[in-house]
mmCIF file of C-alpha atoms and ligand atoms in Angstrom:
data_model
loop_
_atom_site.group_PDB
_atom_site.id
_atom_site.type_symbol
_atom_site.label_atom_id
_atom_site.label_comp_id
_atom_site.label_asym_id
_atom_site.label_seq_id
_atom_site.Cartn_x
_atom_site.Cartn_y
_atom_site.Cartn_z
ATOM 1 C CA UNK A 1087 75.177 233.716 -57.622
ATOM 2 C CA UNK A 1088 75.824 234.807 -54.008
ATOM 3 C CA UNK A 1089 73.442 233.622 -51.313
ATOM 4 C CA UNK A 1090 70.709 235.951 -50.145
ATOM 5 C CA UNK A 1091 71.310 237.548 -46.791
ATOM 6 C CA UNK A 1092 69.244 236.038 -44.040
ATOM 7 C CA UNK A 1093 70.265 238.289 -41.161
ATOM 8 C CA UNK A 1094 67.375 240.398 -39.967
ATOM 9 C CA UNK A 1095 69.533 242.763 -37.935
ATOM 10 C CA UNK A 1096 70.228 246.290 -38.917
ATOM 11 C CA UNK A 1097 71.551 249.455 -37.365
ATOM 12 C CA UNK A 1098 69.620 252.461 -36.290
ATOM 13 C CA UNK A 1099 71.804 255.502 -35.813
ATOM 14 C CA UNK A 1100 69.974 258.125 -33.859
ATOM 15 C CA UNK A 1101 70.846 261.774 -33.718
ATOM 16 C CA UNK A 1102 68.092 262.830 -31.379
ATOM 17 C CA UNK A 1103 65.836 261.232 -28.823
ATOM 18 C CA UNK A 1104 62.322 262.168 -27.862
ATOM 19 C CA UNK A 1105 61.554 262.602 -24.165
ATOM 20 C CA UNK A 1106 57.932 263.411 -23.614
ATOM 21 C CA UNK A 1107 56.912 266.308 -25.784
ATOM 22 C CA UNK A 1108 59.154 266.364 -28.843
ATOM 23 C CA UNK A 1109 60.977 269.637 -29.401
ATOM 24 C CA UNK A 1110 62.569 269.642 -32.792
ATOM 25 C CA UNK A 1111 65.023 272.428 -32.132
ATOM 26 C CA UNK A 1112 66.516 270.563 -29.221
ATOM 27 C CA UNK A 1113 67.335 267.673 -31.512
ATOM 28 C CA UNK A 1114 69.294 269.558 -34.116
ATOM 29 C CA UNK A 1115 72.674 269.420 -32.359
ATOM 30 C CA UNK A 1116 72.434 265.644 -32.222
ATOM 31 C CA UNK A 1117 72.907 265.394 -35.968
ATOM 32 C CA UNK A 1118 76.650 265.441 -35.423
ATOM 33 C CA UNK A 1119 78.284 262.086 -36.236
ATOM 34 C CA UNK A 1120 79.686 262.172 -32.707
ATOM 35 C CA UNK A 1121 76.170 261.728 -31.425
ATOM 36 C CA UNK A 1122 75.492 258.539 -33.327
ATOM 37 C CA UNK A 1123 73.901 255.658 -31.493
ATOM 38 C CA UNK A 1124 74.045 252.168 -32.912
ATOM 39 C CA UNK A 1125 71.459 249.615 -31.883
ATOM 40 C CA UNK A 1126 72.113 246.365 -33.682
ATOM 41 C CA UNK A 1127 69.167 244.120 -34.315
ATOM 42 C CA UNK A 1128 66.420 246.532 -33.336
ATOM 43 C CA UNK A 1129 63.338 246.946 -35.473
ATOM 44 C CA UNK A 1130 62.048 250.338 -36.514
ATOM 45 C CA UNK A 1131 59.897 252.051 -33.925
ATOM 46 C CA UNK A 1132 56.282 252.506 -34.906
ATOM 47 C CA UNK A 1133 55.146 256.024 -34.027
ATOM 48 C CA UNK A 1134 53.343 258.684 -36.003
ATOM 49 C CA UNK A 1135 53.712 261.203 -37.440
ATOM 50 C CA UNK A 1136 56.656 259.969 -39.452
ATOM 51 C CA UNK A 1137 58.570 261.198 -42.474
ATOM 52 C CA UNK A 1138 61.478 259.515 -44.242
ATOM 53 C CA UNK A 1139 63.660 260.251 -47.240
ATOM 54 C CA UNK A 1140 65.998 258.013 -49.193
ATOM 55 C CA UNK A 1141 68.498 260.885 -49.062
ATOM 56 C CA UNK A 1142 70.908 260.767 -46.129
ATOM 57 C CA UNK A 1143 73.007 263.880 -46.717
ATOM 58 C CA UNK A 1144 72.847 267.393 -45.260
ATOM 59 C CA UNK A 1145 70.103 268.410 -47.696
ATOM 60 C CA UNK A 1146 68.079 265.376 -46.681
ATOM 61 C CA UNK A 1147 68.453 266.409 -43.051
ATOM 62 C CA UNK A 1148 67.281 269.961 -43.788
ATOM 63 C CA UNK A 1149 64.360 268.586 -45.759
ATOM 64 C CA UNK A 1150 63.321 266.372 -42.848
ATOM 65 C CA UNK A 1151 63.605 269.270 -40.386
ATOM 66 C CA UNK A 1152 61.269 271.419 -42.470
ATOM 67 C CA UNK A 1153 58.834 268.586 -43.063
ATOM 68 C CA UNK A 1154 58.780 267.638 -39.385
ATOM 69 C CA UNK A 1155 57.778 271.175 -38.451
ATOM 70 C CA UNK A 1156 54.883 270.922 -40.879
ATOM 71 C CA UNK A 1157 53.786 267.580 -39.461
ATOM 72 C CA UNK A 1158 54.024 268.660 -35.825
ATOM 73 C CA UNK A 1159 52.068 271.827 -36.537
ATOM 74 C CA UNK A 1160 49.127 269.802 -37.781
ATOM 75 C CA UNK A 1161 50.128 269.919 -41.439
ATOM 76 C CA UNK A 1162 49.302 267.169 -43.880
ATOM 77 C CA UNK A 1163 51.571 264.403 -45.081
ATOM 78 C CA UNK A 1164 50.995 265.749 -48.583
ATOM 79 C CA UNK A 1165 52.323 269.230 -47.733
ATOM 80 C CA UNK A 1166 55.221 267.738 -45.800
ATOM 81 C CA UNK A 1167 56.450 265.508 -48.604
ATOM 82 C CA UNK A 1168 56.154 268.315 -51.161
ATOM 83 C CA UNK A 1169 58.100 270.853 -49.085
ATOM 84 C CA UNK A 1170 60.784 268.313 -48.245
ATOM 85 C CA UNK A 1171 61.176 267.258 -51.861
ATOM 86 C CA UNK A 1172 61.382 270.875 -53.080
ATOM 87 C CA UNK A 1173 64.376 271.475 -50.775
ATOM 88 C CA UNK A 1174 66.175 268.530 -52.353
ATOM 89 C CA UNK A 1175 65.114 269.409 -55.906
ATOM 90 C CA UNK A 1176 66.569 272.932 -55.805
ATOM 91 C CA UNK A 1177 69.932 271.856 -54.337
ATOM 92 C CA UNK A 1178 72.459 272.530 -57.146
ATOM 93 C CA UNK A 1179 74.974 270.132 -55.581
ATOM 94 C CA UNK A 1180 72.631 267.170 -55.979
ATOM 95 C CA UNK A 1181 73.238 265.632 -59.402
ATOM 96 C CA UNK A 1182 70.386 263.117 -59.156
ATOM 97 C CA UNK A 1183 67.324 265.316 -58.729
ATOM 98 C CA UNK A 1184 65.915 268.591 -60.064
ATOM 99 C CA UNK A 1185 68.234 271.581 -60.557
ATOM 100 C CA UNK A 1186 71.791 270.335 -61.093
ATOM 101 C CA UNK A 1187 70.635 266.855 -62.133
ATOM 102 C CA UNK A 1188 72.778 265.059 -64.693
ATOM 103 C CA UNK A 1189 71.456 265.491 -68.240
ATOM 104 C CA UNK A 1190 70.543 263.082 -71.026
ATOM 105 C CA UNK A 1191 73.045 262.106 -73.703
ATOM 106 C CA UNK A 1192 72.472 265.408 -75.526
ATOM 107 C CA UNK A 1193 73.169 267.498 -72.437
ATOM 108 C CA UNK A 1194 69.524 268.292 -71.690
ATOM 109 C CA UNK A 1195 68.166 267.817 -68.153
ATOM 110 C CA UNK A 1196 64.831 265.953 -68.288
ATOM 111 C CA UNK A 1197 63.055 265.413 -64.971
ATOM 112 C CA UNK A 1198 60.522 262.808 -63.820
ATOM 113 C CA UNK A 1199 58.397 263.005 -60.657
ATOM 114 C CA UNK A 1200 55.280 261.511 -59.117
ATOM 115 C CA UNK A 1201 53.127 262.231 -56.108
ATOM 116 C CA UNK A 1202 50.404 260.167 -54.476
ATOM 117 C CA UNK A 1203 47.908 261.205 -51.810
ATOM 118 C CA UNK A 1204 46.518 258.267 -49.882
ATOM 119 C CA UNK A 1205 43.769 260.323 -48.229
ATOM 120 C CA UNK A 1206 42.051 261.081 -51.542
ATOM 121 C CA UNK A 1207 43.401 258.110 -53.542
ATOM 122 C CA UNK A 1208 44.856 260.595 -56.020
ATOM 123 C CA UNK A 1209 48.037 260.624 -58.036
ATOM 124 C CA UNK A 1210 49.870 262.923 -60.422
ATOM 125 C CA UNK A 1211 53.112 262.791 -62.344
ATOM 126 C CA UNK A 1212 55.282 264.483 -64.934
ATOM 127 C CA UNK A 1213 57.918 262.944 -67.155
ATOM 128 C CA UNK A 1214 60.713 264.270 -69.385
ATOM 129 C CA UNK A 1215 59.946 267.738 -68.034
ATOM 130 C CA UNK A 1216 62.571 270.337 -68.954
ATOM 131 C CA UNK A 1217 63.502 273.712 -67.419
ATOM 132 C CA UNK A 1218 61.416 273.495 -64.221
ATOM 133 C CA UNK A 1219 63.308 273.075 -60.938
ATOM 134 C CA UNK A 1220 60.511 271.488 -58.890
ATOM 135 C CA UNK A 1221 58.791 268.765 -60.945
ATOM 136 C CA UNK A 1222 57.118 267.318 -57.850
ATOM 137 C CA UNK A 1223 55.083 270.504 -57.440
ATOM 138 C CA UNK A 1224 54.010 270.317 -61.081
ATOM 139 C CA UNK A 1225 53.003 266.693 -60.460
ATOM 140 C CA UNK A 1226 50.902 267.851 -57.501
ATOM 141 C CA UNK A 1227 49.077 270.313 -59.743
ATOM 142 C CA UNK A 1228 48.460 267.580 -62.305
ATOM 143 C CA UNK A 1229 46.957 265.553 -59.444
ATOM 144 C CA UNK A 1230 44.849 268.350 -57.985
ATOM 145 C CA UNK A 1231 43.941 270.518 -60.974
ATOM 146 C CA UNK A 1232 43.385 268.052 -63.825
ATOM 147 C CA UNK A 1233 41.500 264.831 -64.365
ATOM 148 C CA UNK A 1234 44.719 263.196 -65.601
ATOM 149 C CA UNK A 1235 47.527 261.419 -63.812
ATOM 150 C CA UNK A 1236 50.524 261.943 -66.098
ATOM 151 C CA UNK A 1237 51.773 264.725 -68.368
ATOM 152 C CA UNK A 1238 54.989 264.398 -70.363
ATOM 153 C CA UNK A 1239 57.469 266.538 -72.261
ATOM 154 C CA UNK A 1240 56.253 269.686 -73.977
ATOM 155 C CA UNK A 1241 52.730 269.264 -72.598
ATOM 156 C CA UNK A 1242 54.027 269.056 -69.043
ATOM 157 C CA UNK A 1243 56.154 272.172 -69.569
ATOM 158 C CA UNK A 1244 53.249 274.107 -71.053
ATOM 159 C CA UNK A 1245 51.076 273.054 -68.113
ATOM 160 C CA UNK A 1246 53.735 274.135 -65.608
ATOM 161 C CA UNK A 1247 54.157 277.530 -67.274
ATOM 162 C CA UNK A 1248 50.402 278.057 -67.258
ATOM 163 C CA UNK A 1249 50.578 277.766 -63.454
ATOM 164 C CA UNK A 1250 53.349 280.330 -63.208
ATOM 165 C CA UNK A 1251 56.426 278.125 -63.011
ATOM 166 C CA UNK A 1252 59.400 279.918 -64.539
ATOM 167 C CA UNK A 1253 61.619 278.253 -67.095
ATOM 168 C CA UNK A 1254 65.232 278.077 -65.947
ATOM 169 C CA UNK A 1255 68.404 276.439 -67.207
ATOM 170 C CA UNK A 1256 68.767 273.326 -65.030
ATOM 171 C CA UNK A 1257 72.216 272.337 -66.299
ATOM 172 C CA UNK A 1258 74.752 273.533 -63.746
ATOM 173 C CA UNK A 1259 78.448 273.863 -64.666
ATOM 174 C CA UNK A 1260 79.175 270.857 -62.470
ATOM 175 C CA UNK A 1261 76.674 268.639 -64.268
ATOM 176 C CA UNK A 1262 77.737 269.960 -67.686
ATOM 177 C CA UNK A 1263 81.390 269.154 -67.016
ATOM 178 C CA UNK A 1264 80.487 265.591 -65.990
ATOM 179 C CA UNK A 1265 78.350 265.203 -69.108
ATOM 180 C CA UNK A 1266 81.178 266.496 -71.346
ATOM 181 C CA UNK A 1267 83.590 263.984 -69.823
ATOM 182 C CA UNK A 1268 81.049 261.205 -70.288
ATOM 183 C CA UNK A 1269 80.565 262.241 -73.942
ATOM 184 C CA UNK A 1270 84.291 261.940 -74.582
ATOM 185 C CA UNK A 1271 84.348 258.399 -73.125
ATOM 186 C CA UNK A 1272 80.948 257.196 -74.123
ATOM 187 C CA UNK A 1273 81.641 254.796 -76.978
ATOM 188 C CA UNK A 1274 81.413 251.577 -74.948
ATOM 189 C CA UNK A 1275 78.961 252.566 -72.269
ATOM 190 C CA UNK A 1276 75.881 254.170 -73.707
ATOM 191 C CA UNK A 1277 72.338 252.793 -73.753
ATOM 192 C CA UNK A 1278 72.146 251.803 -77.399
ATOM 193 C CA UNK A 1279 71.900 248.072 -77.981
ATOM 194 C CA UNK A 1280 70.250 245.290 -76.004
ATOM 195 C CA UNK A 1281 69.284 245.858 -72.353
ATOM 196 C CA UNK A 1282 71.983 245.350 -69.725
ATOM 197 C CA UNK A 1283 70.583 242.051 -68.508
ATOM 198 C CA UNK A 1284 70.883 240.512 -71.996
ATOM 199 C CA UNK A 1285 74.482 241.614 -72.545
ATOM 200 C CA UNK A 1286 77.407 239.379 -71.728
ATOM 201 C CA UNK A 1287 80.096 240.793 -69.414
ATOM 202 C CA UNK A 1288 82.478 243.003 -71.360
ATOM 203 C CA UNK A 1289 79.966 243.683 -74.092
ATOM 204 C CA UNK A 1290 79.355 247.390 -74.826
ATOM 205 C CA UNK A 1291 77.209 249.026 -72.218
ATOM 206 C CA UNK A 1292 78.482 247.066 -69.253
ATOM 207 C CA UNK A 1293 81.747 248.879 -68.558
ATOM 208 C CA UNK A 1294 82.392 249.336 -64.874
ATOM 209 C CA UNK A 1295 85.560 251.366 -65.304
ATOM 210 C CA UNK A 1296 83.927 254.481 -66.626
ATOM 211 C CA UNK A 1297 84.999 257.591 -64.756
ATOM 212 C CA UNK A 1298 81.595 258.981 -65.667
ATOM 213 C CA UNK A 1299 79.536 255.852 -65.148
ATOM 214 C CA UNK A 1300 75.784 256.178 -65.456
ATOM 215 C CA UNK A 1301 73.837 256.769 -62.268
ATOM 216 C CA UNK A 1302 70.180 256.311 -61.309
ATOM 217 C CA UNK A 1303 70.004 258.726 -58.367
ATOM 218 C CA UNK A 1304 66.507 259.571 -57.200
ATOM 219 C CA UNK A 1305 64.807 260.841 -54.066
ATOM 220 C CA UNK A 1306 61.850 259.247 -52.287
ATOM 221 C CA UNK A 1307 59.965 261.074 -49.531
ATOM 222 C CA UNK A 1308 57.189 259.228 -47.658
ATOM 223 C CA UNK A 1309 55.116 260.439 -44.702
ATOM 224 C CA UNK A 1310 52.233 259.574 -42.426
ATOM 225 C CA UNK A 1311 50.706 262.526 -40.610
ATOM 226 C CA UNK A 1312 49.029 262.894 -37.212
ATOM 227 C CA UNK A 1313 45.646 261.992 -38.742
ATOM 228 C CA UNK A 1314 47.092 258.771 -40.118
ATOM 229 C CA UNK A 1315 46.991 259.944 -43.729
ATOM 230 C CA UNK A 1316 49.834 258.882 -45.973
ATOM 231 C CA UNK A 1317 51.503 260.600 -48.939
ATOM 232 C CA UNK A 1318 54.630 260.126 -51.008
ATOM 233 C CA UNK A 1319 56.792 261.631 -53.730
ATOM 234 C CA UNK A 1320 59.501 260.268 -55.988
ATOM 235 C CA UNK A 1321 61.555 262.788 -57.974
ATOM 236 C CA UNK A 1322 64.589 262.349 -60.218
ATOM 237 C CA UNK A 1323 66.658 263.568 -63.128
ATOM 238 C CA UNK A 1324 66.600 259.918 -64.116
ATOM 239 C CA UNK A 1325 69.329 257.793 -65.549
ATOM 240 C CA UNK A 1326 72.261 260.052 -66.368
ATOM 241 C CA UNK A 1327 73.130 260.376 -70.069
ATOM 242 C CA UNK A 1328 69.941 258.521 -71.000
ATOM 243 C CA UNK A 1329 68.549 258.399 -74.516
ATOM 244 C CA UNK A 1330 66.486 261.602 -74.921
ATOM 245 C CA UNK A 1331 62.880 260.937 -73.991
ATOM 246 C CA UNK A 1332 63.711 257.917 -71.811
ATOM 247 C CA UNK A 1333 61.324 257.794 -68.872
ATOM 248 C CA UNK A 1334 62.191 255.777 -65.790
ATOM 249 C CA UNK A 1335 60.140 254.359 -62.976
ATOM 250 C CA UNK A 1336 59.903 257.522 -60.894
ATOM 251 C CA UNK A 1337 56.817 259.055 -62.564
ATOM 252 C CA UNK A 1338 55.011 255.722 -62.901
ATOM 253 C CA UNK A 1339 52.529 255.003 -60.139
ATOM 254 C CA UNK A 1340 53.084 251.485 -58.825
ATOM 255 C CA UNK A 1341 56.696 251.487 -60.029
ATOM 256 C CA UNK A 1342 58.667 254.394 -58.515
ATOM 257 C CA UNK A 1343 55.973 255.206 -55.949
ATOM 258 C CA UNK A 1344 52.842 253.756 -54.419
ATOM 259 C CA UNK A 1345 50.644 254.795 -51.500
ATOM 260 C CA UNK A 1346 47.674 253.017 -49.927
ATOM 261 C CA UNK A 1347 46.144 255.011 -47.077
ATOM 262 C CA UNK A 1348 45.044 251.839 -45.251
ATOM 263 C CA UNK A 1349 48.468 250.237 -45.430
ATOM 264 C CA UNK A 1350 51.532 252.374 -46.155
ATOM 265 C CA UNK A 1351 53.790 253.658 -48.917
ATOM 266 C CA UNK A 1352 56.875 252.628 -50.842
ATOM 267 C CA UNK A 1353 59.404 254.352 -53.089
ATOM 268 C CA UNK A 1354 62.143 253.107 -55.386
ATOM 269 C CA UNK A 1355 65.557 254.252 -56.545
ATOM 270 C CA UNK A 1356 67.906 252.430 -58.869
ATOM 271 C CA UNK A 1357 67.550 250.897 -62.317
ATOM 272 C CA UNK A 1358 64.131 252.156 -63.290
ATOM 273 C CA UNK A 1359 63.648 249.642 -66.063
ATOM 274 C CA UNK A 1360 63.513 246.852 -63.481
ATOM 275 C CA UNK A 1361 61.252 248.756 -61.141
ATOM 276 C CA UNK A 1362 58.805 249.271 -64.009
ATOM 277 C CA UNK A 1363 58.861 245.604 -65.059
ATOM 278 C CA UNK A 1364 58.225 244.411 -61.500
ATOM 279 C CA UNK A 1365 55.690 247.068 -60.402
ATOM 280 C CA UNK A 1366 57.908 247.014 -57.335
ATOM 281 C CA UNK A 1367 56.355 249.617 -55.052
ATOM 282 C CA UNK A 1368 52.857 248.258 -55.636
ATOM 283 C CA UNK A 1369 54.241 244.832 -54.760
ATOM 284 C CA UNK A 1370 55.825 246.188 -51.557
ATOM 285 C CA UNK A 1371 52.592 247.807 -50.423
ATOM 286 C CA UNK A 1372 50.679 244.610 -51.200
ATOM 287 C CA UNK A 1373 53.185 242.635 -49.124
ATOM 288 C CA UNK A 1374 52.652 245.051 -46.234
ATOM 289 C CA UNK A 1375 48.907 244.589 -46.612
ATOM 290 C CA UNK A 1376 49.531 240.861 -46.195
ATOM 291 C CA UNK A 1377 51.234 241.543 -42.873
ATOM 292 C CA UNK A 1378 54.888 242.007 -43.767
ATOM 293 C CA UNK A 1379 56.802 244.819 -42.077
ATOM 294 C CA UNK A 1380 58.169 247.624 -44.287
ATOM 295 C CA UNK A 1381 61.664 246.135 -43.921
ATOM 296 C CA UNK A 1382 60.501 242.641 -44.877
ATOM 297 C CA UNK A 1383 58.391 243.920 -47.771
ATOM 298 C CA UNK A 1384 61.371 245.792 -49.292
ATOM 299 C CA UNK A 1385 63.452 242.625 -49.042
ATOM 300 C CA UNK A 1386 60.622 240.572 -50.566
ATOM 301 C CA UNK A 1387 60.559 242.853 -53.621
ATOM 302 C CA UNK A 1388 64.297 242.433 -54.186
ATOM 303 C CA UNK A 1389 64.000 238.663 -53.931
ATOM 304 C CA UNK A 1390 61.053 238.745 -56.326
ATOM 305 C CA UNK A 1391 63.075 240.653 -58.951
ATOM 306 C CA UNK A 1392 66.093 238.359 -58.581
ATOM 307 C CA UNK A 1393 63.775 235.354 -58.927
ATOM 308 C CA UNK A 1394 62.284 236.729 -62.141
ATOM 309 C CA UNK A 1395 65.744 236.804 -63.718
ATOM 310 C CA UNK A 1396 66.586 233.340 -62.387
ATOM 311 C CA UNK A 1397 63.334 232.078 -63.895
ATOM 312 C CA UNK A 1398 64.517 233.074 -67.377
ATOM 313 C CA UNK A 1399 67.982 231.666 -66.807
ATOM 314 C CA UNK A 1400 69.838 234.920 -66.150
ATOM 315 C CA UNK A 1401 72.304 235.617 -63.365
ATOM 316 C CA UNK A 1402 71.447 239.318 -63.155
ATOM 317 C CA UNK A 1403 70.918 241.502 -60.108
ATOM 318 C CA UNK A 1404 69.853 245.039 -61.009
ATOM 319 C CA UNK A 1405 70.882 247.878 -58.714
ATOM 320 C CA UNK A 1406 67.750 248.763 -56.766
ATOM 321 C CA UNK A 1407 66.949 250.331 -53.403
ATOM 322 C CA UNK A 1408 63.510 250.398 -51.852
ATOM 323 C CA UNK A 1409 62.167 252.383 -48.905
ATOM 324 C CA UNK A 1410 58.809 251.834 -47.211
ATOM 325 C CA UNK A 1411 56.681 252.993 -44.316
ATOM 326 C CA UNK A 1412 53.461 251.650 -42.869
ATOM 327 C CA UNK A 1413 50.452 253.255 -41.245
ATOM 328 C CA UNK A 1414 51.771 252.433 -37.764
ATOM 329 C CA UNK A 1415 54.895 254.490 -38.394
ATOM 330 C CA UNK A 1416 57.293 251.589 -38.972
ATOM 331 C CA UNK A 1417 59.851 251.909 -41.773
ATOM 332 C CA UNK A 1418 62.469 249.973 -43.656
ATOM 333 C CA UNK A 1419 64.859 249.985 -46.599
ATOM 334 C CA UNK A 1420 66.814 247.419 -48.566
ATOM 335 C CA UNK A 1421 69.111 247.325 -51.555
ATOM 336 C CA UNK A 1422 69.783 244.586 -54.088
ATOM 337 C CA UNK A 1423 73.572 244.362 -54.211
ATOM 338 C CA UNK A 1424 76.121 246.597 -52.633
ATOM 339 C CA UNK A 1425 79.243 246.807 -50.567
ATOM 340 C CA UNK A 1426 77.529 249.321 -48.278
ATOM 341 C CA UNK A 1427 74.312 249.104 -46.316
ATOM 342 C CA UNK A 1428 71.472 251.262 -47.650
ATOM 343 C CA UNK A 1429 70.557 254.272 -45.560
ATOM 344 C CA UNK A 1430 67.704 256.698 -45.228
ATOM 345 C CA UNK A 1431 66.887 259.709 -43.050
ATOM 346 C CA UNK A 1432 63.990 259.353 -40.608
ATOM 347 C CA UNK A 1433 62.138 261.942 -38.517
ATOM 348 C CA UNK A 1434 59.649 260.833 -35.889
ATOM 349 C CA UNK A 1435 58.945 261.434 -32.202
ATOM 350 C CA UNK A 1436 62.199 259.641 -31.331
ATOM 351 C CA UNK A 1437 64.184 262.259 -33.205
ATOM 352 C CA UNK A 1438 66.095 262.587 -36.428
ATOM 353 C CA UNK A 1439 68.089 259.542 -37.376
ATOM 354 C CA UNK A 1440 69.878 257.657 -40.085
ATOM 355 C CA UNK A 1441 68.384 254.217 -40.510
ATOM 356 C CA UNK A 1442 70.455 251.426 -42.025
ATOM 357 C CA UNK A 1443 68.616 248.703 -43.883
ATOM 358 C CA UNK A 1444 69.766 245.437 -45.420
ATOM 359 C CA UNK A 1445 71.511 244.189 -48.554
ATOM 360 C CA UNK A 1446 69.824 241.323 -50.368
ATOM 361 C CA UNK A 1447 72.983 240.123 -52.127
ATOM 362 C CA UNK A 1448 76.097 241.601 -50.481
ATOM 363 C CA UNK A 1449 79.102 242.029 -52.758
ATOM 364 C CA UNK A 1450 82.767 242.226 -51.819
ATOM 365 C CA UNK A 1451 83.708 244.986 -54.250
HETATM 366 N N1 LIG B 1962 65.131 255.276 -60.717
HETATM 367 C C1 LIG B 1962 65.364 256.369 -61.536
HETATM 368 C C2 LIG B 1962 65.442 256.047 -62.956
HETATM 369 O O1 LIG B 1962 65.851 254.961 -63.331
HETATM 370 O O2 LIG B 1962 65.101 256.891 -63.745
#
């Protein structure tokens, strides 16, 4: 097993810089890659308000722009994370979340999402929800308009429709074509059989050559507003080509998302089965409560998961990425094993930036 990384340094690529009063519009041109600034070894700056997303593409940037306007106009963290997530959920090009998400093994898109409001210690979630583009908004209604936390499947859809959400086909041509290719190649790489960590290399389910390999894409959005209140959302189409009805970590409070208004928030992407088993985001928030920075707490969770497998004699490192923020406006992210550093998009008074976190177990390939 490779050695854990010990370096604490990481890059912070800034696309805008705050000087006195922060004017969002003036920062937009700095998003250009030509404007990147690298500061090796610096820690995240702790200012509020703050909003981050695990997405680091153009849609993530647009989502952060919209959310920042909400936060700087006195809006709540809860409204900011919902609006930001909706922008990502309706993007048809994004095959990991909402509309355009990759379907289950039968070609049906089933979405999971959760929301947590630190101010009111409330949570809501939906799982295996079909035909609704914005599951995070349905989760918010579960949180605010029912005495429950989680609705699944047909019940979640019925609830959404009762609130006026329109049913739509979520399977885009792009996602359908990828699913059809996966179906033609699927024989040695589906989810039937023992879990990945109990399979030996080369055994069915562990193929790494698949042109349509399974993915766990997910979006996390976490924010602390000007009043110091914290909220978060995790939304996903889940594991691509999953067994119908499979629910990942994203809609499970304490797994895919956790918020504590006195401490901070954490979100997870990656192999949901491991995030569920480790209650990873609850663990991260507890570590922050014990004094760890968001960056250190994310790394602690990865080490904890790796240690659990070592404890049962397995050399297994699941693909996970964690993001976290604290009440002071500090942030961090870390991934389990990768050839590339994990990234997330950050908006705060210093501007809009791409933050690069750390890899717990760097790999060469
Ligand atoms: N982390 C997303 C999933 O496994 O469903």
